[in-house]
Amino acid sequence: MCGIIAYTGHRPAIPVIVEGLKKLEYRGYDSAGLAFALSEQIHLYRASGKLEALEDRLTSPIIMQPTSGIGHTRWATHGLPNEQNAHPHLDSSGSLALVHNGIIENFQELREELIKEGHQFNSETDTEVLVHLIAKGLQKMSSFPEAISWALSQIEGSYAFALISKDYPGKIWAARQASPLLLGVGTGENFVASDIPAFLQYTKDVVFLEDGELVEMDANSWQVYSVDSLKPVDKQVQHIAWDVQAAQKGGFKHFMLKEIFEQPRVIRDCLAGRIDRKKEQVILTELDDLPVPRRLHIVACGTSYHAGLWAKYLLEKWAHIPVEVEIASEFRYRHLVLNPDELVLAISQSGETADTLAGIRLAKEKGIKVIGLCNVVGSTVARESDRVIYTQAGPEISVASTKAMCSQLVLLYLLTLYWGQRQKVLPLDVLSKSIHTFSSLPDILETELPRLREKAAALSQEYAAARSFFFLGRGINYPLALEGALKLKEISYIHAEGYAAGEMKHGPIALIDPNFPTFALALNDELLPKVKSNLKEVEARGGKIIALTHPQTDLKVDHPWELPLLWGPLNSFMVLPALQLFAYEMAVYLGKDVDQPRNLAKSVTVE
Ligand code: M6R
């Protein structure tokens, strides 16, 4: 998705903006640009491709003069990813410059109308309509907030934008509706950005803007207004505990690798304060005043969806709660039958995924309470859910989600224990065995990760020529197989399909031949004999097999990959990084852009 950074203060603005854009690279982008007001003129710099291309153009000495400006990384939705369509966009007179994230759905009709009135358009984007509308508003209204409010009343869709004017250098206006935008409050300087890392090195004081809010700011002041009424809104400044280091690579070659290796720490953090060992109880005070649901609907996308599917097996087994897990983009358009004693659990790392948010809104419309499980503090999912459980994985920068899923699994596991206890159905030994295994898990994983990486690297060389992979698992390992396939395809661009191993014989097995390998999850659990039979079927068709397994499973496959045996479902915390590392090493070996895979964005804020 697009990334926005706007700065006004006492420093040279362009380096601040370029640095901010670099921190937003994880959102995925195909072009970038920036603008500033100087000597009663808007100066505009744009380039397609990577940020370096934009930086190469910033050679004029005037670049160091402005102390305010706006910047943007674009992820194309309307119009090709070229320089002309890159933001910022100007109005016809070149007085205003605007950067935007979101989609203006009625842009076509507005554009035609504006063209008839004499406005000149220079791009194919929906965004350009907005800057022209604000310019039109300024002809009729006396102030910027009024003109912006009027312009926004004309558009349908989503937006987060920042605007500057040649006549008011140092002033910035910004607003949001269904796309993320935050205000960073500094001393003698203020920021607006799509995400916190963009300004984290300058300030940790943040104001979370809500939908329908507009901010007017300069270096020394800021004020938030309601877009509709233009009445001032009182906002709290919140102090964020993240440090800049946490948002950087910390010596690893890629963010993805760093984030995979952070998983032991993530598990520790997720468990901290969540288990009362004396009382043998799970602490989830966020949910104490909510009844245990009669049925749970888990709504999520991508990796978060796989985490939900994994949790279904546990919640049904240990908490006796019927669970439906649904891809958010399907959930939002179903004719849902939801009962008041049911709950929706929305899982999202970013907390900004448009489809998941739509699921939350739908549930709330139907009077169903929503629990948000998300990573980003103050995100829209967090704010719109009735209760929120934070996963505390820290900023996840790599587009491929890794440590966030690990944190989701820990919290979903704890949620199962918590509701199982409240239902009085949790088998007696489960809590003590879970506590015991969880307490040693981070250390074991820390030791194991380098070994897993080594094995993954060796296998990646062996299998780099494969064009397709099956990932097979049964029971709780089925969602992990789906995740293994997703990871491999998104970063190495090798086609991969995750399947319930027992489903192979119903069609997919027709694809098996010596060039179509299978990655199996054949762990030492109650379904191992079944998985073994399924693998025999693959073998009989000449298919090569890599299998994550445990010692003494007596599994005869081409590449057995033995993991240390843990207790019960906690084995998933060893399987997950093995799958992640296999995809990672494969992508590295094939020379792919691991952290920013093509066509993908970190936070999918459009439908
Ligand atoms: O931020 P969210 O958890 O809501 O994101 C959901 C998906 O977009 C995300 O998991 C996506 O599938 C990742 N690229 C997976 O690595």
XYZ file of C-alpha atoms and ligand atoms in Angstrom:
623
model
C 0.000 0.000 0.000
C 1.063 3.585 -0.400
C 3.103 5.260 2.307
C 2.810 8.889 3.366
C 5.172 11.081 5.336
C 4.776 14.808 5.878
C 7.122 16.970 7.902
C 7.111 20.527 9.171
C 9.751 21.783 11.597
C 13.220 23.197 11.964
C 15.308 20.588 10.112
C 15.953 20.334 6.386
C 12.759 18.511 5.466
C 13.862 16.474 2.461
C 16.304 14.149 4.273
C 13.650 13.591 6.954
C 11.083 12.749 4.279
C 13.403 10.437 2.339
C 14.368 8.605 5.545
C 10.685 8.351 6.445
C 9.899 6.884 3.032
C 12.627 4.291 3.522
C 10.967 3.207 6.749
C 7.717 2.801 4.848
C 9.270 0.689 2.065
C 7.890 -2.446 3.727
C 4.414 -1.394 2.589
C 5.435 -2.218 -0.959
C 5.719 0.440 -3.648
C 6.481 0.961 -7.300
C 7.259 4.694 -7.433
C 7.951 7.535 -5.066
C 7.838 11.294 -4.888
C 8.003 14.375 -2.717
C 7.087 18.053 -2.846
C 7.793 21.222 -0.928
C 6.825 24.883 -1.089
C 9.657 27.372 -1.590
C 9.762 30.913 -3.036
C 6.021 30.861 -3.711
C 6.323 27.772 -5.825
C 5.683 24.069 -5.396
C 8.753 21.985 -6.182
C 7.995 18.454 -7.259
C 10.289 15.402 -7.551
C 9.035 11.999 -8.625
C 10.470 8.769 -9.995
C 9.242 5.296 -10.793
C 10.930 2.285 -9.249
C 12.957 2.187 -6.064
C 13.585 5.123 -3.752
C 17.167 5.352 -5.035
C 15.735 6.590 -8.332
C 14.059 9.463 -6.495
C 17.172 10.184 -4.454
C 19.219 10.394 -7.671
C 17.059 13.335 -8.694
C 17.558 15.280 -5.502
C 20.762 16.952 -6.605
C 19.799 20.641 -6.676
C 21.184 22.753 -3.796
C 17.665 24.002 -3.030
C 16.866 20.546 -1.715
C 18.403 21.482 1.646
C 16.358 24.686 1.993
C 12.780 23.687 2.799
C 11.844 22.809 6.363
C 8.525 21.253 5.439
C 7.180 18.988 2.734
C 5.338 15.807 1.833
C 6.523 12.446 0.504
C 4.918 9.313 -0.840
C 5.618 5.751 -1.914
C 2.990 4.572 -4.382
C 1.553 1.094 -4.808
C -0.384 1.405 -8.057
C -4.136 0.929 -8.040
C -5.271 3.320 -10.813
C -2.850 3.868 -13.662
C 0.533 2.404 -14.476
C 3.376 2.558 -11.978
C 5.195 5.359 -13.823
C 6.520 8.806 -12.959
C 3.456 10.625 -14.228
C 1.189 8.684 -11.899
C 3.557 8.926 -8.932
C 2.481 11.271 -6.141
C 2.453 14.139 -5.186
C -0.174 15.503 -7.562
C -0.791 19.184 -8.211
C -3.911 21.219 -8.945
C -4.154 23.017 -12.307
C -2.487 26.198 -11.046
C 0.361 24.323 -9.332
C -0.514 25.926 -5.997
C -1.315 22.744 -4.099
C 0.431 19.370 -3.839
C -1.140 16.280 -2.361
C -0.151 12.693 -1.504
C -2.829 10.065 -0.972
C -3.286 6.461 0.137
C -6.631 4.783 -0.578
C -9.094 4.632 -3.441
C -11.517 7.314 -4.578
C -14.303 5.183 -5.964
C -16.275 7.905 -7.775
C -13.185 9.527 -9.296
C -14.274 8.973 -12.901
C -17.454 11.030 -12.689
C -15.745 13.738 -10.598
C -12.892 13.933 -13.066
C -15.225 14.376 -16.036
C -17.073 17.128 -14.214
C -13.837 18.910 -13.259
C -12.468 18.655 -16.799
C -15.649 20.288 -18.100
C -15.023 23.124 -15.646
C -11.514 23.637 -17.048
C -9.335 21.623 -14.650
C -6.301 20.054 -16.287
C -5.340 16.518 -15.327
C -1.875 15.095 -15.751
C -2.193 11.522 -14.523
C -4.449 8.491 -14.671
C -4.810 8.350 -10.905
C -7.920 8.654 -8.797
C -5.890 10.814 -6.397
C -5.563 13.760 -8.720
C -9.293 14.381 -8.447
C -8.906 15.165 -4.775
C -6.351 17.940 -5.173
C -8.468 19.535 -7.908
C -11.549 19.345 -5.730
C -9.735 21.048 -2.852
C -8.569 23.766 -5.257
C -12.169 24.196 -6.363
C -13.260 24.362 -2.722
C -10.720 27.106 -2.080
C -12.380 29.254 -4.722
C -15.607 29.219 -2.734
C -14.440 28.937 0.885
C -12.250 31.136 2.973
C -10.172 28.532 4.815
C -8.313 25.315 3.990
C -10.251 23.183 6.504
C -13.522 24.373 4.952
C -12.328 23.685 1.409
C -11.024 20.241 2.391
C -14.226 19.390 4.222
C -16.259 20.364 1.174
C -13.992 18.369 -1.180
C -14.191 15.300 1.028
C -17.977 15.529 1.086
C -17.881 14.993 -2.694
C -15.854 11.803 -2.705
C -16.703 8.200 -2.028
C -13.996 5.785 -0.993
C -11.032 5.656 1.312
C -8.247 8.105 1.889
C -5.378 9.215 3.985
C -3.741 12.292 2.504
C -1.412 15.171 3.221
C -1.568 18.521 1.468
C 0.702 21.566 1.141
C 0.170 24.958 -0.461
C 2.702 27.285 -2.097
C 1.047 30.189 -0.291
C 1.524 28.717 3.193
C 4.947 27.078 3.393
C 5.258 25.308 6.743
C 1.571 24.399 6.909
C 0.308 20.872 6.340
C -3.228 19.569 6.216
C -4.030 15.873 6.426
C -7.100 13.683 6.914
C -8.097 10.053 6.972
C -11.028 7.822 6.148
C -10.449 4.046 6.177
C -6.698 4.327 5.496
C -4.080 4.637 8.232
C -2.634 8.004 9.256
C -0.950 9.193 12.436
C 0.416 12.401 13.783
C 3.915 12.477 15.313
C 4.306 15.302 17.796
C 7.811 16.666 18.267
C 9.378 19.783 19.770
C 9.265 22.524 17.182
C 8.395 19.907 14.560
C 5.441 17.741 13.654
C 4.894 14.763 11.370
C 2.089 12.960 9.640
C 2.674 9.415 8.403
C 1.049 6.141 7.454
C 2.974 4.323 10.149
C 5.074 5.043 13.211
C 8.532 3.904 11.959
C 8.463 6.792 9.472
C 9.115 9.325 12.245
C 10.178 7.132 15.157
C 13.737 8.408 15.200
C 12.481 11.939 15.914
C 9.548 11.390 18.238
C 7.689 8.669 20.078
C 4.712 10.901 20.863
C 1.848 9.923 18.653
C -1.729 11.006 18.041
C -3.866 8.330 16.402
C -6.200 9.976 13.927
C -9.651 8.451 13.537
C -11.721 8.163 10.398
C -13.336 11.500 9.582
C -10.623 13.580 11.264
C -8.595 16.367 9.741
C -5.394 17.840 11.125
C -3.953 21.283 10.456
C -0.380 21.720 11.620
C 2.797 23.721 11.413
C 6.131 23.374 13.181
C 4.830 24.541 16.544
C 1.182 23.631 16.646
C -1.376 21.099 15.534
C -5.133 20.876 15.785
C -7.465 18.042 14.879
C -10.961 18.804 13.535
C -13.951 16.729 12.592
C -14.048 16.671 8.782
C -17.835 17.040 8.763
C -18.481 19.694 11.401
C -15.026 21.310 11.482
C -15.355 21.392 15.257
C -12.022 20.914 17.077
C -11.510 17.388 18.460
C -9.602 16.814 21.705
C -6.893 14.215 21.090
C -4.600 12.397 23.491
C -0.887 12.250 22.748
C 0.296 8.684 23.374
C 3.873 7.696 24.082
C 5.060 4.662 22.083
C 7.595 2.312 23.663
C 9.144 1.082 20.374
C 12.770 1.948 19.775
C 14.351 2.762 16.439
C 16.591 -0.311 16.702
C 13.535 -2.542 16.839
C 12.457 -1.256 13.468
C 15.819 -1.926 11.813
C 17.564 -5.063 10.595
C 19.873 -5.517 13.572
C 22.720 -7.139 11.662
C 20.601 -9.623 9.696
C 20.696 -9.619 5.920
C 16.935 -9.298 5.649
C 14.130 -8.200 7.914
C 12.493 -11.555 7.305
C 15.450 -13.444 8.719
C 15.715 -11.104 11.674
C 12.031 -11.536 12.362
C 12.233 -15.333 12.151
C 15.098 -15.264 14.649
C 13.116 -12.989 16.957
C 10.540 -15.696 17.584
C 12.000 -16.981 20.868
C 11.792 -13.432 22.236
C 8.292 -13.062 20.825
C 7.149 -16.220 22.636
C 8.617 -14.945 25.918
C 6.949 -11.549 25.513
C 3.590 -13.080 24.624
C 3.658 -15.302 27.686
C 4.810 -12.570 30.071
C 2.098 -11.849 32.588
C -0.325 -14.251 30.937
C 0.062 -17.281 33.216
C -0.525 -17.383 36.941
C 1.563 -20.409 37.864
C 0.374 -20.549 41.480
C -3.297 -20.563 40.606
C -2.618 -22.515 37.416
C -4.622 -20.007 35.442
C -4.329 -18.164 32.157
C -4.691 -14.403 32.501
C -6.650 -12.701 29.755
C -8.297 -9.954 31.755
C -9.296 -8.234 28.507
C -11.968 -10.921 28.121
C -13.067 -11.515 31.712
C -16.336 -9.637 31.337
C -17.292 -11.352 28.056
C -19.208 -14.626 28.224
C -17.509 -17.640 26.616
C -18.989 -17.679 23.093
C -21.423 -20.407 22.032
C -19.751 -20.249 18.637
C -16.688 -18.377 17.489
C -16.207 -16.881 14.036
C -12.571 -16.250 13.231
C -12.090 -13.716 10.450
C -8.691 -12.949 8.911
C -6.605 -12.945 5.732
C -3.421 -14.661 4.578
C -1.105 -15.812 7.326
C -3.448 -14.528 10.023
C -6.161 -16.731 8.517
C -3.859 -19.745 8.815
C -3.287 -18.902 12.471
C -7.065 -18.867 12.939
C -7.443 -22.225 11.224
C -4.757 -23.669 13.498
C -6.596 -22.382 16.552
C -9.863 -24.015 15.448
C -8.388 -27.453 16.134
C -7.385 -26.455 19.649
C -10.511 -24.501 20.556
C -12.769 -27.346 19.527
C -10.683 -29.971 21.285
C -9.893 -28.241 24.570
C -12.486 -25.502 24.984
C -15.393 -27.298 23.286
C -16.267 -24.183 21.318
C -17.536 -24.653 17.757
C -15.355 -22.519 15.523
C -15.784 -21.262 11.989
C -12.750 -19.763 10.342
C -13.323 -17.617 7.343
C -11.281 -15.597 4.901
C -12.369 -12.022 5.599
C -13.051 -11.160 1.959
C -15.624 -14.003 1.874
C -17.053 -13.400 5.331
C -17.932 -9.804 4.490
C -20.223 -10.748 1.594
C -21.974 -13.779 3.049
C -25.533 -13.729 4.289
C -24.399 -14.433 7.776
C -26.506 -15.943 10.463
C -24.911 -14.655 13.647
C -26.453 -15.102 17.072
C -26.007 -12.716 19.991
C -24.200 -15.327 22.095
C -21.506 -15.743 19.434
C -18.305 -13.780 19.045
C -16.142 -12.695 16.144
C -12.387 -12.900 16.532
C -10.577 -10.736 13.982
C -6.898 -11.571 13.562
C -4.587 -9.081 11.886
C -0.915 -8.292 12.277
C -1.193 -4.794 10.836
C -4.644 -4.044 12.162
C -5.323 -2.189 8.915
C -6.362 -4.967 6.515
C -9.428 -3.640 4.697
C -11.254 -6.984 4.371
C -10.754 -7.860 8.025
C -11.975 -4.424 9.050
C -15.067 -4.893 6.899
C -15.683 -8.192 8.725
C -15.477 -6.389 12.068
C -17.878 -3.719 10.922
C -20.329 -6.287 9.612
C -20.296 -8.201 12.888
C -20.840 -5.021 14.849
C -23.734 -4.016 12.605
C -25.304 -7.331 13.517
C -24.788 -6.645 17.198
C -22.043 -9.238 17.671
C -19.100 -8.426 19.885
C -15.663 -8.471 18.273
C -12.329 -9.394 19.778
C -9.353 -8.058 17.841
C -6.085 -9.969 17.963
C -3.540 -7.649 16.481
C 0.031 -6.478 16.630
C -0.070 -2.772 15.961
C -1.051 -0.678 18.932
C -3.721 1.872 18.129
C -4.414 0.357 14.685
C -7.910 0.465 13.276
C -8.651 -3.172 14.191
C -7.553 -2.414 17.736
C -9.722 0.648 17.946
C -12.818 -0.778 16.318
C -12.902 -4.090 18.175
C -14.864 -4.327 21.425
C -11.879 -5.943 23.086
C -8.318 -6.133 21.875
C -5.561 -8.593 22.664
C -2.175 -7.324 21.525
C 0.264 -9.876 20.193
C 3.334 -7.799 21.109
C 5.548 -9.143 18.349
C 7.038 -5.663 17.749
C 7.134 -4.012 14.323
C 7.095 -6.561 11.515
C 8.759 -5.014 8.493
C 9.192 -7.874 6.036
C 6.184 -8.302 3.787
C 6.170 -12.021 4.541
C 4.635 -12.400 7.957
C 6.633 -14.643 10.303
C 7.013 -13.592 13.916
C 3.506 -12.133 13.871
C 2.081 -15.590 13.182
C 4.175 -17.029 15.987
C 2.747 -14.446 18.376
C -0.783 -15.103 17.130
C -0.362 -18.830 17.772
C 0.819 -18.200 21.333
C -2.119 -15.942 22.099
C -4.608 -18.287 20.418
C -3.196 -21.162 22.429
C -3.597 -19.152 25.630
C -7.111 -18.174 24.585
C -7.962 -21.860 24.219
C -6.642 -22.650 27.694
C -8.455 -19.631 29.110
C -11.857 -20.506 27.639
C -11.281 -24.223 28.299
C -10.793 -23.381 31.977
C -13.838 -21.128 32.080
C -15.905 -23.862 30.433
C -14.423 -26.359 32.924
C -13.620 -28.731 30.077
C -9.869 -28.316 29.772
C -8.293 -31.748 30.320
C -6.469 -31.761 33.637
C -2.892 -32.226 32.511
C -3.046 -29.838 29.552
C -2.385 -26.662 31.497
C 0.580 -27.988 33.457
C 2.115 -29.618 30.379
C 1.599 -26.435 28.376
C 3.164 -24.256 31.065
C 6.080 -26.618 31.419
C 6.769 -26.814 27.673
C 6.217 -23.124 27.067
C 8.763 -22.224 29.722
C 11.551 -24.123 27.968
C 10.377 -23.449 24.389
C 12.119 -20.083 23.773
C 15.507 -21.478 24.832
C 15.104 -24.641 22.773
C 14.049 -22.611 19.759
C 16.981 -20.235 20.181
C 19.376 -23.192 20.003
C 17.513 -24.835 17.166
C 17.082 -21.858 14.808
C 20.639 -21.834 13.379
C 20.377 -25.595 12.784
C 17.028 -25.204 11.072
C 18.491 -22.512 8.882
C 21.418 -24.681 7.888
C 19.143 -27.562 6.922
C 16.808 -25.211 5.052
C 19.754 -23.784 3.119
C 20.948 -27.257 2.092
C 17.472 -28.317 0.968
C 16.917 -25.100 -0.938
C 19.926 -25.852 -3.148
C 18.701 -29.365 -3.757
C 15.181 -28.277 -4.703
C 15.777 -24.886 -6.329
C 14.877 -26.199 -9.779
C 11.380 -27.277 -8.718
C 8.594 -25.240 -10.281
C 5.859 -26.526 -7.976
C 5.523 -27.941 -4.484
C 2.815 -29.599 -2.459
C 2.773 -28.926 1.265
C 0.890 -31.649 3.104
C -0.293 -31.983 6.663
C -3.179 -33.358 8.663
C -4.996 -32.068 11.731
C -3.225 -29.144 13.303
C -0.459 -29.469 10.729
C -2.813 -28.813 7.846
C -2.993 -25.022 8.476
C 0.788 -25.041 8.853
C 1.078 -26.768 5.476
C -1.034 -23.961 4.007
C 1.296 -21.455 5.614
C 4.397 -23.234 4.301
C 2.986 -23.051 0.785
C 2.029 -19.380 1.143
C 5.489 -18.449 2.407
C 7.228 -20.291 -0.415
C 5.108 -18.816 -3.176
C 5.097 -15.244 -1.933
C 8.839 -14.815 -1.606
C 10.410 -17.363 -3.984
C 7.662 -17.227 -6.654
C 7.640 -21.026 -6.806
C 4.136 -22.332 -7.198
C 3.070 -24.156 -4.046
C -0.192 -25.599 -2.817
C -1.054 -26.569 0.709
C -3.324 -29.580 1.095
C -4.810 -31.722 3.789
C -2.740 -34.854 3.127
C -5.859 -37.048 2.977
C -7.310 -34.922 0.191
C -4.463 -35.660 -2.246
C -6.080 -38.791 -3.605
C -9.145 -36.769 -4.649
C -7.392 -35.079 -7.522
C -4.142 -33.278 -6.747
C -2.125 -36.497 -6.809
C -2.519 -36.501 -10.592
C 0.162 -33.804 -10.672
C 2.803 -35.870 -8.894
C 5.845 -36.873 -10.918
C 9.592 -36.841 -10.203
C 9.716 -33.077 -10.836
C 6.856 -32.167 -8.496
C 8.175 -32.490 -4.922
C 6.151 -32.694 -1.737
C 6.971 -31.044 1.564
C 5.235 -33.104 4.236
C 4.552 -32.495 7.897
C 4.884 -36.001 9.309
C 5.225 -35.425 13.031
C 5.017 -37.917 15.794
C 1.333 -37.421 16.640
C -1.854 -39.474 16.462
C -2.224 -38.836 12.728
C 1.269 -40.015 11.777
C 0.133 -43.432 10.456
C -2.385 -41.691 8.186
C 0.208 -39.231 6.908
C 2.614 -42.066 6.259
C 0.025 -43.799 4.062
C -0.580 -40.577 2.160
C 3.150 -40.224 1.567
C 3.357 -43.782 0.293
C 0.853 -42.768 -2.381
C 3.071 -39.842 -3.383
C 6.158 -42.043 -3.416
C 4.432 -44.614 -5.611
C 4.010 -41.889 -8.271
C 7.724 -41.076 -8.213
C 7.292 -37.873 -6.185
C 10.241 -36.683 -4.095
C 9.516 -35.949 -0.446
C 10.958 -33.650 2.191
C 9.339 -34.363 5.550
C 9.484 -32.499 8.818
C 9.415 -35.278 11.343
C 10.591 -36.474 14.739
C 13.136 -39.051 15.828
C 11.839 -42.617 15.912
C 9.007 -42.115 13.456
C 10.678 -44.612 11.139
C 9.785 -42.464 8.186
C 11.440 -43.437 4.937
C 11.464 -40.453 2.588
C 14.063 -38.737 0.391
C 14.798 -35.967 2.884
C 13.666 -36.524 6.454
C 14.155 -33.333 8.498
C 14.130 -34.218 12.169
C 12.923 -31.682 14.718
C 13.289 -32.030 18.485
C 10.127 -33.543 19.915
C 8.080 -31.198 22.134
C 4.791 -31.800 23.861
C 1.520 -31.835 21.878
C 0.550 -28.871 19.702
C 3.574 -26.919 20.889
C 5.497 -28.776 18.189
C 3.953 -26.226 15.839
C 6.388 -23.648 17.220
C 9.244 -25.660 15.760
C 7.471 -26.531 12.495
C 6.601 -22.915 11.743
C 10.171 -21.511 11.687
C 11.350 -24.546 9.701
C 8.774 -23.736 7.013
C 9.631 -20.032 7.129
C 13.341 -20.732 6.817
C 12.828 -23.142 3.927
C 10.968 -20.417 2.012
C 13.533 -17.818 3.045
C 16.559 -19.844 1.952
C 14.876 -20.800 -1.293
C 14.170 -17.114 -2.077
C 17.721 -16.098 -1.167
C 19.199 -18.903 -3.279
C 17.059 -17.839 -6.218
C 18.101 -14.210 -5.736
C 14.633 -12.840 -4.995
C 13.760 -9.613 -3.209
C 12.965 -11.313 0.103
C 11.606 -8.391 2.111
C 9.662 -6.777 -0.680
C 8.370 -9.481 -2.977
C 6.885 -8.327 -6.248
C 3.192 -7.388 -6.385
C 2.764 -7.569 -2.616
C 2.215 -5.025 0.104
C 2.711 -5.374 3.825
C -0.560 -3.915 4.805
C -3.443 -4.456 2.412
C -5.652 -1.453 3.036
C -7.741 -1.789 -0.123
C -10.420 -4.347 -0.796
O -1.921 -7.546 8.671
P -2.745 -8.774 8.459
O -2.385 -9.880 9.382
O -4.226 -8.496 8.508
O -2.400 -9.243 6.996
C -3.038 -10.323 6.403
C -2.327 -10.754 5.143
O -2.310 -9.722 4.209
C -0.882 -11.197 5.428
O -0.824 -12.204 6.377
C -0.228 -11.691 4.116
O -0.823 -12.885 3.698
C 1.275 -11.855 4.316
N 1.950 -11.395 3.157
C 1.688 -13.256 4.563
O 3.057 -13.395 4.673
